[in-house]
Amino acid sequence: MIWLTWRQFRAQALTGLALLAAAATVFLVTGLRMHHSYTAALAACAPLHACDGATPAARALGAQLSQLPRSYEPMLMLLQLLVIAVPAVIGIFWGAPLIGRELETGTHQLAWNQTVTRTRWLAVKLTVVGVAAVTTTAMLSWLLTWWAGPLDNLNGNLWAAMTFASRDIVPLGYAAFAFALGTTLGLLVRRTLPAMAITLAVFIAIQILVPTLIRPHLLPSTATTFPINQASASQFHDFRGTQTEFHFDLPTPRGAWLTSQPPVKNSAGQVVRIDSYPECFPDSQGDAPDLSQIGACLAKYDLHETVTYHPASHYWPLQWMETGIFIVLAGALVGTCFWWIRRRQN
């Protein structure tokens, strides 16, 4: 059965291997160049004790480091899209046809009429192709995580939806789920093209819903409330306002994931308006507002603003939790496949 499965899967496997080799070449050639630029700049910064110092040399090195993310940003976006798309491609082109095509063409009868049981036939197919799917995704995820290391260190943010979904171990969970989803749909729908289309639609929906509705709530977030006064306003980064509400950009720890920043409220918990405090918001004619001055003026009104975030220490727990969720879902789909096969056999 293993040899038969390999013969049926050989074309997809060789195509995937060729594409993986091409992607690895791109990762290595460009990544080695970027890592060299990054480490060389850091080494030059060491004698100066900083890359953002007052000397011209330190400022030049700081500018060189800050230019690195901008130089590689287009390629980073493309490579992240590649890693995120691979599980979907696996589900569409490896999962959906795995059983669906055999049921559609009737070739499954050749195996089912032999001495091999249906459950063993299904188990071998799922194991051979499933291991290949997860291994391929793991290699691409590892390559991207290594490649983007300098950029992630400089940006200090691993929480963006595309970044989190394309780094470390989460792509493995996506690959296992997408493959199991495609296989299950091919088995139930018994038509390859509809199964492929449904697999793609479900995977896209998951990539949209998980970062907004599920991931932020897997662990309790941290909330910090700032009183609006001169002392706290000196820590604020910016000010944004409309006719109905306003808020300050509040500070969060480095590497934190900002999940919520509601507008400024009063002591009763009601959102307040700018026009309620005209003396605190003079017309600056386009100049940047003096946040400390605004904070000092608003201090007597007992206003506050809350920022909610996940600290950097939540990154790996959330990676493991999200990966575990999709592995469990993949296991449930595989169990559905075996249930369906046994039901048909009986």
Tab-separated table of C-alpha atoms in Angstrom:
chain	number	residue	atom	x	y	z
A	1	MET	CA	0.000	0.000	0.000
A	2	ILE	CA	2.835	2.418	0.740
A	3	TRP	CA	4.346	1.830	-2.706
A	4	LEU	CA	0.965	2.246	-4.388
A	5	THR	CA	0.306	5.463	-2.485
A	6	TRP	CA	3.729	6.773	-3.479
A	7	ARG	CA	3.094	6.010	-7.146
A	8	GLN	CA	-0.218	7.870	-7.039
A	9	PHE	CA	1.282	10.796	-5.124
A	10	ARG	CA	4.617	10.901	-6.960
A	11	ALA	CA	3.792	13.749	-9.367
A	12	GLN	CA	2.561	16.076	-6.612
A	13	ALA	CA	5.486	15.117	-4.370
A	14	LEU	CA	8.128	15.817	-7.016
A	15	THR	CA	6.478	19.104	-7.945
A	16	GLY	CA	6.362	20.125	-4.308
A	17	LEU	CA	9.999	19.101	-3.816
A	18	ALA	CA	11.104	21.189	-6.801
A	19	LEU	CA	9.182	24.231	-5.566
A	20	LEU	CA	10.565	23.738	-2.056
A	21	ALA	CA	14.119	23.633	-3.425
A	22	ALA	CA	13.517	26.827	-5.413
A	23	ALA	CA	12.061	28.586	-2.368
A	24	ALA	CA	14.946	27.412	-0.176
A	25	THR	CA	17.419	28.848	-2.685
A	26	VAL	CA	15.701	32.237	-2.540
A	27	PHE	CA	15.603	32.143	1.267
A	28	LEU	CA	19.276	31.226	1.571
A	29	VAL	CA	20.707	33.597	-1.055
A	30	THR	CA	18.815	36.674	0.128
A	31	GLY	CA	18.819	35.685	3.796
A	32	LEU	CA	22.582	35.257	4.053
A	33	ARG	CA	23.078	38.694	2.507
A	34	MET	CA	20.598	40.298	4.899
A	35	HIS	CA	22.011	38.535	7.975
A	36	HIS	CA	25.510	39.697	7.004
A	37	SER	CA	24.359	43.329	6.731
A	38	TYR	CA	22.581	43.076	10.073
A	39	THR	CA	25.428	41.462	12.014
A	40	ALA	CA	28.004	43.810	10.445
A	41	ALA	CA	26.006	46.871	11.510
A	42	LEU	CA	25.555	45.506	15.045
A	43	ALA	CA	29.264	44.718	15.292
A	44	ALA	CA	30.093	48.270	14.238
A	45	CYS	CA	27.681	49.596	16.863
A	46	ALA	CA	29.383	47.721	19.698
A	47	PRO	CA	32.355	50.111	20.140
A	48	LEU	CA	29.908	53.033	20.112
A	49	HIS	CA	27.686	51.345	22.745
A	50	ALA	CA	24.598	52.219	20.663
A	51	CYS	CA	23.377	52.702	17.111
A	52	ASP	CA	21.335	55.782	17.936
A	53	GLY	CA	23.941	57.885	19.692
A	54	ALA	CA	24.820	61.501	19.164
A	55	THR	CA	27.929	60.946	17.053
A	56	PRO	CA	27.676	61.010	13.248
A	57	ALA	CA	29.002	57.447	13.046
A	58	ALA	CA	26.341	56.141	15.439
A	59	ARG	CA	23.596	57.977	13.581
A	60	ALA	CA	24.812	56.567	10.273
A	61	LEU	CA	24.745	53.021	11.634
A	62	GLY	CA	21.298	53.598	13.101
A	63	ALA	CA	20.058	54.817	9.730
A	64	GLN	CA	21.589	51.760	8.078
A	65	LEU	CA	19.743	49.428	10.449
A	66	SER	CA	16.444	51.274	10.105
A	67	GLN	CA	16.741	51.048	6.324
A	68	LEU	CA	17.036	47.255	6.434
A	69	PRO	CA	13.316	46.517	7.094
A	70	ARG	CA	12.262	48.988	4.410
A	71	SER	CA	14.611	47.427	1.862
A	72	TYR	CA	13.262	43.920	2.421
A	73	GLU	CA	9.617	44.744	3.145
A	74	PRO	CA	8.241	43.780	-0.326
A	75	MET	CA	10.101	40.461	-0.252
A	76	LEU	CA	9.006	39.835	3.334
A	77	MET	CA	5.357	40.294	2.362
A	78	LEU	CA	5.709	37.876	-0.568
A	79	LEU	CA	7.484	35.216	1.493
A	80	GLN	CA	4.931	35.475	4.291
A	81	LEU	CA	2.130	35.063	1.748
A	82	LEU	CA	3.952	32.023	0.377
A	83	VAL	CA	4.162	30.299	3.763
A	84	ILE	CA	0.540	31.135	4.599
A	85	ALA	CA	-0.640	29.926	1.184
A	86	VAL	CA	1.205	26.599	1.325
A	87	PRO	CA	-1.272	24.912	3.740
A	88	ALA	CA	-4.145	26.051	1.503
A	89	VAL	CA	-2.386	24.679	-1.585
A	90	ILE	CA	-1.749	21.415	0.248
A	91	GLY	CA	-5.402	21.112	1.213
A	92	ILE	CA	-6.538	21.904	-2.333
A	93	PHE	CA	-4.095	19.892	-4.432
A	94	TRP	CA	-2.968	17.155	-2.041
A	95	GLY	CA	-5.925	16.682	0.291
A	96	ALA	CA	-9.048	17.093	-1.842
A	97	PRO	CA	-7.946	14.757	-4.692
A	98	LEU	CA	-6.416	12.140	-2.380
A	99	ILE	CA	-9.679	10.222	-1.896
A	100	GLY	CA	-12.113	12.337	-3.901
A	101	ARG	CA	-10.485	11.592	-7.255
A	102	GLU	CA	-10.478	7.848	-6.599
A	103	LEU	CA	-14.153	7.926	-5.634
A	104	GLU	CA	-14.933	10.094	-8.655
A	105	THR	CA	-13.177	7.797	-11.140
A	106	GLY	CA	-14.022	4.529	-9.385
A	107	THR	CA	-10.391	3.417	-8.988
A	108	HIS	CA	-10.963	2.936	-5.261
A	109	GLN	CA	-12.765	-0.321	-6.085
A	110	LEU	CA	-9.459	-1.875	-7.169
A	111	ALA	CA	-8.029	-1.438	-3.691
A	112	TRP	CA	-11.234	-2.229	-1.825
A	113	ASN	CA	-11.616	-5.550	-3.639
A	114	GLN	CA	-8.123	-6.666	-2.608
A	115	THR	CA	-7.073	-8.160	0.708
A	116	VAL	CA	-6.233	-4.695	2.062
A	117	THR	CA	-8.938	-3.380	4.373
A	118	ARG	CA	-10.522	-0.016	3.692
A	119	THR	CA	-9.297	1.431	6.970
A	120	ARG	CA	-5.717	0.389	6.240
A	121	TRP	CA	-6.027	1.809	2.715
A	122	LEU	CA	-7.155	5.134	4.185
A	123	ALA	CA	-4.585	5.082	7.006
A	124	VAL	CA	-1.653	4.590	4.627
A	125	LYS	CA	-2.811	7.368	2.321
A	126	LEU	CA	-3.354	9.812	5.171
A	127	THR	CA	-0.026	8.966	6.800
A	128	VAL	CA	2.181	9.161	3.700
A	129	VAL	CA	0.718	12.340	2.252
A	130	GLY	CA	-0.007	13.942	5.632
A	131	VAL	CA	3.587	13.551	6.818
A	132	ALA	CA	4.810	15.020	3.527
A	133	ALA	CA	2.423	17.969	3.915
A	134	VAL	CA	3.461	18.832	7.466
A	135	THR	CA	7.174	18.313	6.723
A	136	THR	CA	7.067	20.606	3.693
A	137	THR	CA	5.313	23.323	5.661
A	138	ALA	CA	7.689	22.929	8.604
A	139	MET	CA	10.707	23.455	6.366
A	140	LEU	CA	9.234	26.582	4.784
A	141	SER	CA	8.193	27.977	8.161
A	142	TRP	CA	11.658	27.362	9.588
A	143	LEU	CA	13.298	29.014	6.581
A	144	LEU	CA	11.087	32.094	6.870
A	145	THR	CA	11.555	32.336	10.646
A	146	TRP	CA	15.337	32.244	10.166
A	147	TRP	CA	15.268	34.570	7.150
A	148	ALA	CA	13.134	37.231	8.856
A	149	GLY	CA	15.012	37.092	12.173
A	150	PRO	CA	16.872	40.420	11.737
A	151	LEU	CA	13.732	42.171	10.504
A	152	ASP	CA	11.671	40.833	13.412
A	153	ASN	CA	14.346	41.976	15.877
A	154	LEU	CA	14.352	45.471	14.400
A	155	ASN	CA	10.574	45.758	14.123
A	156	GLY	CA	9.979	44.262	17.562
A	157	ASN	CA	6.541	42.979	16.566
A	158	LEU	CA	5.614	39.356	15.900
A	159	TRP	CA	1.886	39.907	16.382
A	160	ALA	CA	0.756	41.145	12.968
A	161	ALA	CA	-1.719	38.667	11.479
A	162	MET	CA	0.532	37.603	8.600
A	163	THR	CA	3.641	37.523	10.792
A	164	PHE	CA	2.158	35.328	13.518
A	165	ALA	CA	0.544	32.957	11.011
A	166	SER	CA	3.756	32.412	9.042
A	167	ARG	CA	6.309	31.941	11.837
A	168	ASP	CA	7.474	29.083	14.025
A	169	ILE	CA	4.964	26.240	14.614
A	170	VAL	CA	1.525	27.668	13.762
A	171	PRO	CA	1.886	26.891	10.018
A	172	LEU	CA	2.250	23.196	10.917
A	173	GLY	CA	-1.172	23.212	12.550
A	174	TYR	CA	-2.627	24.983	9.525
A	175	ALA	CA	-1.069	22.415	7.180
A	176	ALA	CA	-2.414	19.445	9.148
A	177	PHE	CA	-5.866	21.015	9.290
A	178	ALA	CA	-5.987	22.047	5.619
A	179	PHE	CA	-4.849	18.603	4.473
A	180	ALA	CA	-7.390	16.834	6.689
A	181	LEU	CA	-10.105	19.263	5.592
A	182	GLY	CA	-9.424	18.701	1.895
A	183	THR	CA	-9.314	14.935	2.344
A	184	THR	CA	-12.556	14.873	4.325
A	185	LEU	CA	-14.387	17.052	1.818
A	186	GLY	CA	-13.145	14.913	-1.059
A	187	LEU	CA	-14.416	11.835	0.754
A	188	LEU	CA	-17.830	13.310	1.548
A	189	VAL	CA	-18.461	15.352	-1.598
A	190	ARG	CA	-17.002	12.658	-3.909
A	191	ARG	CA	-16.135	15.335	-6.487
A	192	THR	CA	-12.644	16.782	-6.668
A	193	LEU	CA	-13.313	20.308	-7.946
A	194	PRO	CA	-16.134	21.140	-5.497
A	195	ALA	CA	-14.021	19.755	-2.650
A	196	MET	CA	-11.095	21.937	-3.727
A	197	ALA	CA	-13.284	25.045	-3.893
A	198	ILE	CA	-14.834	24.442	-0.461
A	199	THR	CA	-11.397	23.788	1.049
A	200	LEU	CA	-10.109	27.115	-0.259
A	201	ALA	CA	-13.175	29.008	0.981
A	202	VAL	CA	-12.972	27.505	4.480
A	203	PHE	CA	-9.235	28.148	4.774
A	204	ILE	CA	-9.591	31.793	3.720
A	205	ALA	CA	-12.417	32.260	6.229
A	206	ILE	CA	-10.233	30.817	8.989
A	207	GLN	CA	-7.336	33.126	8.144
A	208	ILE	CA	-9.701	36.086	8.468
A	209	LEU	CA	-11.570	34.996	11.597
A	210	VAL	CA	-8.826	33.490	13.771
A	211	PRO	CA	-6.652	36.633	14.223
A	212	THR	CA	-9.653	38.788	15.122
A	213	LEU	CA	-12.104	36.514	16.952
A	214	ILE	CA	-10.116	33.622	18.424
A	215	ARG	CA	-6.424	34.385	18.923
A	216	PRO	CA	-6.889	37.492	21.131
A	217	HIS	CA	-9.056	35.508	23.569
A	218	LEU	CA	-6.995	32.332	23.980
A	219	LEU	CA	-5.217	33.884	26.968
A	220	PRO	CA	-6.336	36.662	29.319
A	221	SER	CA	-4.972	39.997	28.143
A	222	THR	CA	-3.471	42.723	30.306
A	223	ALA	CA	-5.294	46.037	30.770
A	224	THR	CA	-3.604	49.231	31.945
A	225	THR	CA	-5.554	52.402	32.722
A	226	PHE	CA	-3.890	55.807	32.447
A	227	PRO	CA	-5.347	58.921	34.093
A	228	ILE	CA	-5.316	61.856	31.709
A	229	ASN	CA	-2.987	64.370	33.346
A	230	GLN	CA	0.303	66.070	32.625
A	231	ALA	CA	2.468	63.311	34.124
A	232	SER	CA	0.877	60.452	32.188
A	233	ALA	CA	0.486	62.480	28.987
A	234	SER	CA	4.260	62.834	28.819
A	235	GLN	CA	4.369	59.067	28.107
A	236	PHE	CA	1.803	59.194	25.299
A	237	HIS	CA	2.973	58.833	21.706
A	238	ASP	CA	0.301	60.648	19.729
A	239	PHE	CA	-3.195	62.062	19.798
A	240	ARG	CA	-6.137	61.225	17.534
A	241	GLY	CA	-9.593	62.717	17.633
A	242	THR	CA	-12.873	63.118	15.791
A	243	GLN	CA	-16.023	65.109	16.454
A	244	THR	CA	-17.416	62.353	18.702
A	245	GLU	CA	-14.388	60.912	20.526
A	246	PHE	CA	-10.639	61.104	20.992
A	247	HIS	CA	-7.816	58.995	22.324
A	248	PHE	CA	-4.093	59.098	22.960
A	249	ASP	CA	-1.679	56.456	21.690
A	250	LEU	CA	-0.754	54.862	25.003
A	251	PRO	CA	2.576	53.174	25.763
A	252	THR	CA	2.824	49.379	25.921
A	253	PRO	CA	5.802	47.136	26.757
A	254	ARG	CA	8.142	46.323	23.896
A	255	GLY	CA	6.966	43.338	21.904
A	256	ALA	CA	3.394	43.559	23.230
A	257	TRP	CA	0.336	42.957	21.062
A	258	LEU	CA	-2.098	45.846	21.324
A	259	THR	CA	-5.607	44.375	21.142
A	260	SER	CA	-7.818	47.245	22.275
A	261	GLN	CA	-7.522	50.973	22.887
A	262	PRO	CA	-10.954	52.517	23.511
A	263	PRO	CA	-11.401	56.298	23.470
A	264	VAL	CA	-11.040	58.526	26.512
A	265	LYS	CA	-13.836	58.175	29.089
A	266	ASN	CA	-14.961	60.063	32.159
A	267	SER	CA	-15.306	58.701	35.696
A	268	ALA	CA	-18.780	57.348	34.835
A	269	GLY	CA	-17.339	55.267	31.991
A	270	GLN	CA	-18.887	57.424	29.254
A	271	VAL	CA	-17.017	58.340	26.075
A	272	VAL	CA	-16.283	62.074	25.999
A	273	ARG	CA	-16.129	64.517	23.082
A	274	ILE	CA	-13.451	66.999	22.115
A	275	ASP	CA	-15.932	69.858	21.906
A	276	SER	CA	-16.736	69.357	25.596
A	277	TYR	CA	-13.271	70.744	26.436
A	278	PRO	CA	-12.631	73.544	23.914
A	279	GLU	CA	-10.124	75.293	26.158
A	280	CYS	CA	-7.880	72.190	26.117
A	281	PHE	CA	-7.766	71.793	22.341
A	282	PRO	CA	-6.794	75.152	20.841
A	283	ASP	CA	-6.464	75.419	17.084
A	284	SER	CA	-2.812	74.557	16.450
A	285	GLN	CA	-3.088	75.207	12.693
A	286	GLY	CA	-1.645	71.846	11.737
A	287	ASP	CA	1.192	71.780	14.273
A	288	ALA	CA	1.684	68.690	16.431
A	289	PRO	CA	-0.292	69.101	19.669
A	290	ASP	CA	1.564	69.489	22.956
A	291	LEU	CA	0.397	66.318	24.730
A	292	SER	CA	1.680	67.401	28.139
A	293	GLN	CA	-0.206	70.679	27.862
A	294	ILE	CA	-3.411	68.893	26.822
A	295	GLY	CA	-3.001	66.408	29.682
A	296	ALA	CA	-2.486	69.188	32.216
A	297	CYS	CA	-5.625	70.956	31.001
A	298	LEU	CA	-7.747	67.771	31.114
A	299	ALA	CA	-6.486	66.668	34.554
A	300	LYS	CA	-9.266	68.461	36.444
A	301	TYR	CA	-11.983	66.519	34.579
A	302	ASP	CA	-11.019	63.080	35.979
A	303	LEU	CA	-10.681	61.400	32.573
A	304	HIS	CA	-8.947	58.128	31.834
A	305	GLU	CA	-8.037	55.813	28.979
A	306	THR	CA	-7.384	52.067	29.015
A	307	VAL	CA	-5.107	50.025	26.781
A	308	THR	CA	-5.435	46.236	26.500
A	309	TYR	CA	-2.583	44.084	25.231
A	310	HIS	CA	-0.892	40.703	25.306
A	311	PRO	CA	2.685	40.908	26.639
A	312	ALA	CA	5.551	39.461	24.629
A	313	SER	CA	5.634	36.475	27.015
A	314	HIS	CA	2.300	35.300	25.568
A	315	TYR	CA	3.790	34.720	22.115
A	316	TRP	CA	4.878	31.105	22.527
A	317	PRO	CA	1.874	30.000	24.630
A	318	LEU	CA	-0.426	31.383	21.930
A	319	GLN	CA	1.645	29.679	19.226
A	320	TRP	CA	1.283	26.333	20.990
A	321	MET	CA	-2.404	26.828	21.781
A	322	GLU	CA	-3.357	27.793	18.244
A	323	THR	CA	-1.300	24.949	16.787
A	324	GLY	CA	-2.935	22.528	19.210
A	325	ILE	CA	-6.419	23.712	18.261
A	326	PHE	CA	-5.824	23.038	14.580
A	327	ILE	CA	-4.191	19.682	15.249
A	328	VAL	CA	-7.253	18.681	17.281
A	329	LEU	CA	-9.507	19.846	14.434
A	330	ALA	CA	-7.385	17.865	11.991
A	331	GLY	CA	-7.722	14.804	14.216
A	332	ALA	CA	-11.499	15.239	14.309
A	333	LEU	CA	-11.612	15.421	10.505
A	334	VAL	CA	-9.436	12.316	10.185
A	335	GLY	CA	-11.747	10.537	12.618
A	336	THR	CA	-14.671	11.545	10.409
A	337	CYS	CA	-12.910	9.957	7.432
A	338	PHE	CA	-12.471	6.646	9.241
A	339	TRP	CA	-16.069	6.739	10.491
A	340	TRP	CA	-17.330	7.281	6.946
A	341	ILE	CA	-15.167	4.465	5.547
A	342	ARG	CA	-16.356	1.999	8.198
A	343	ARG	CA	-19.954	3.075	7.647
A	344	ARG	CA	-19.656	2.438	3.918
A	345	GLN	CA	-18.017	-0.912	4.592
A	346	ASN	CA	-20.894	-1.993	6.821
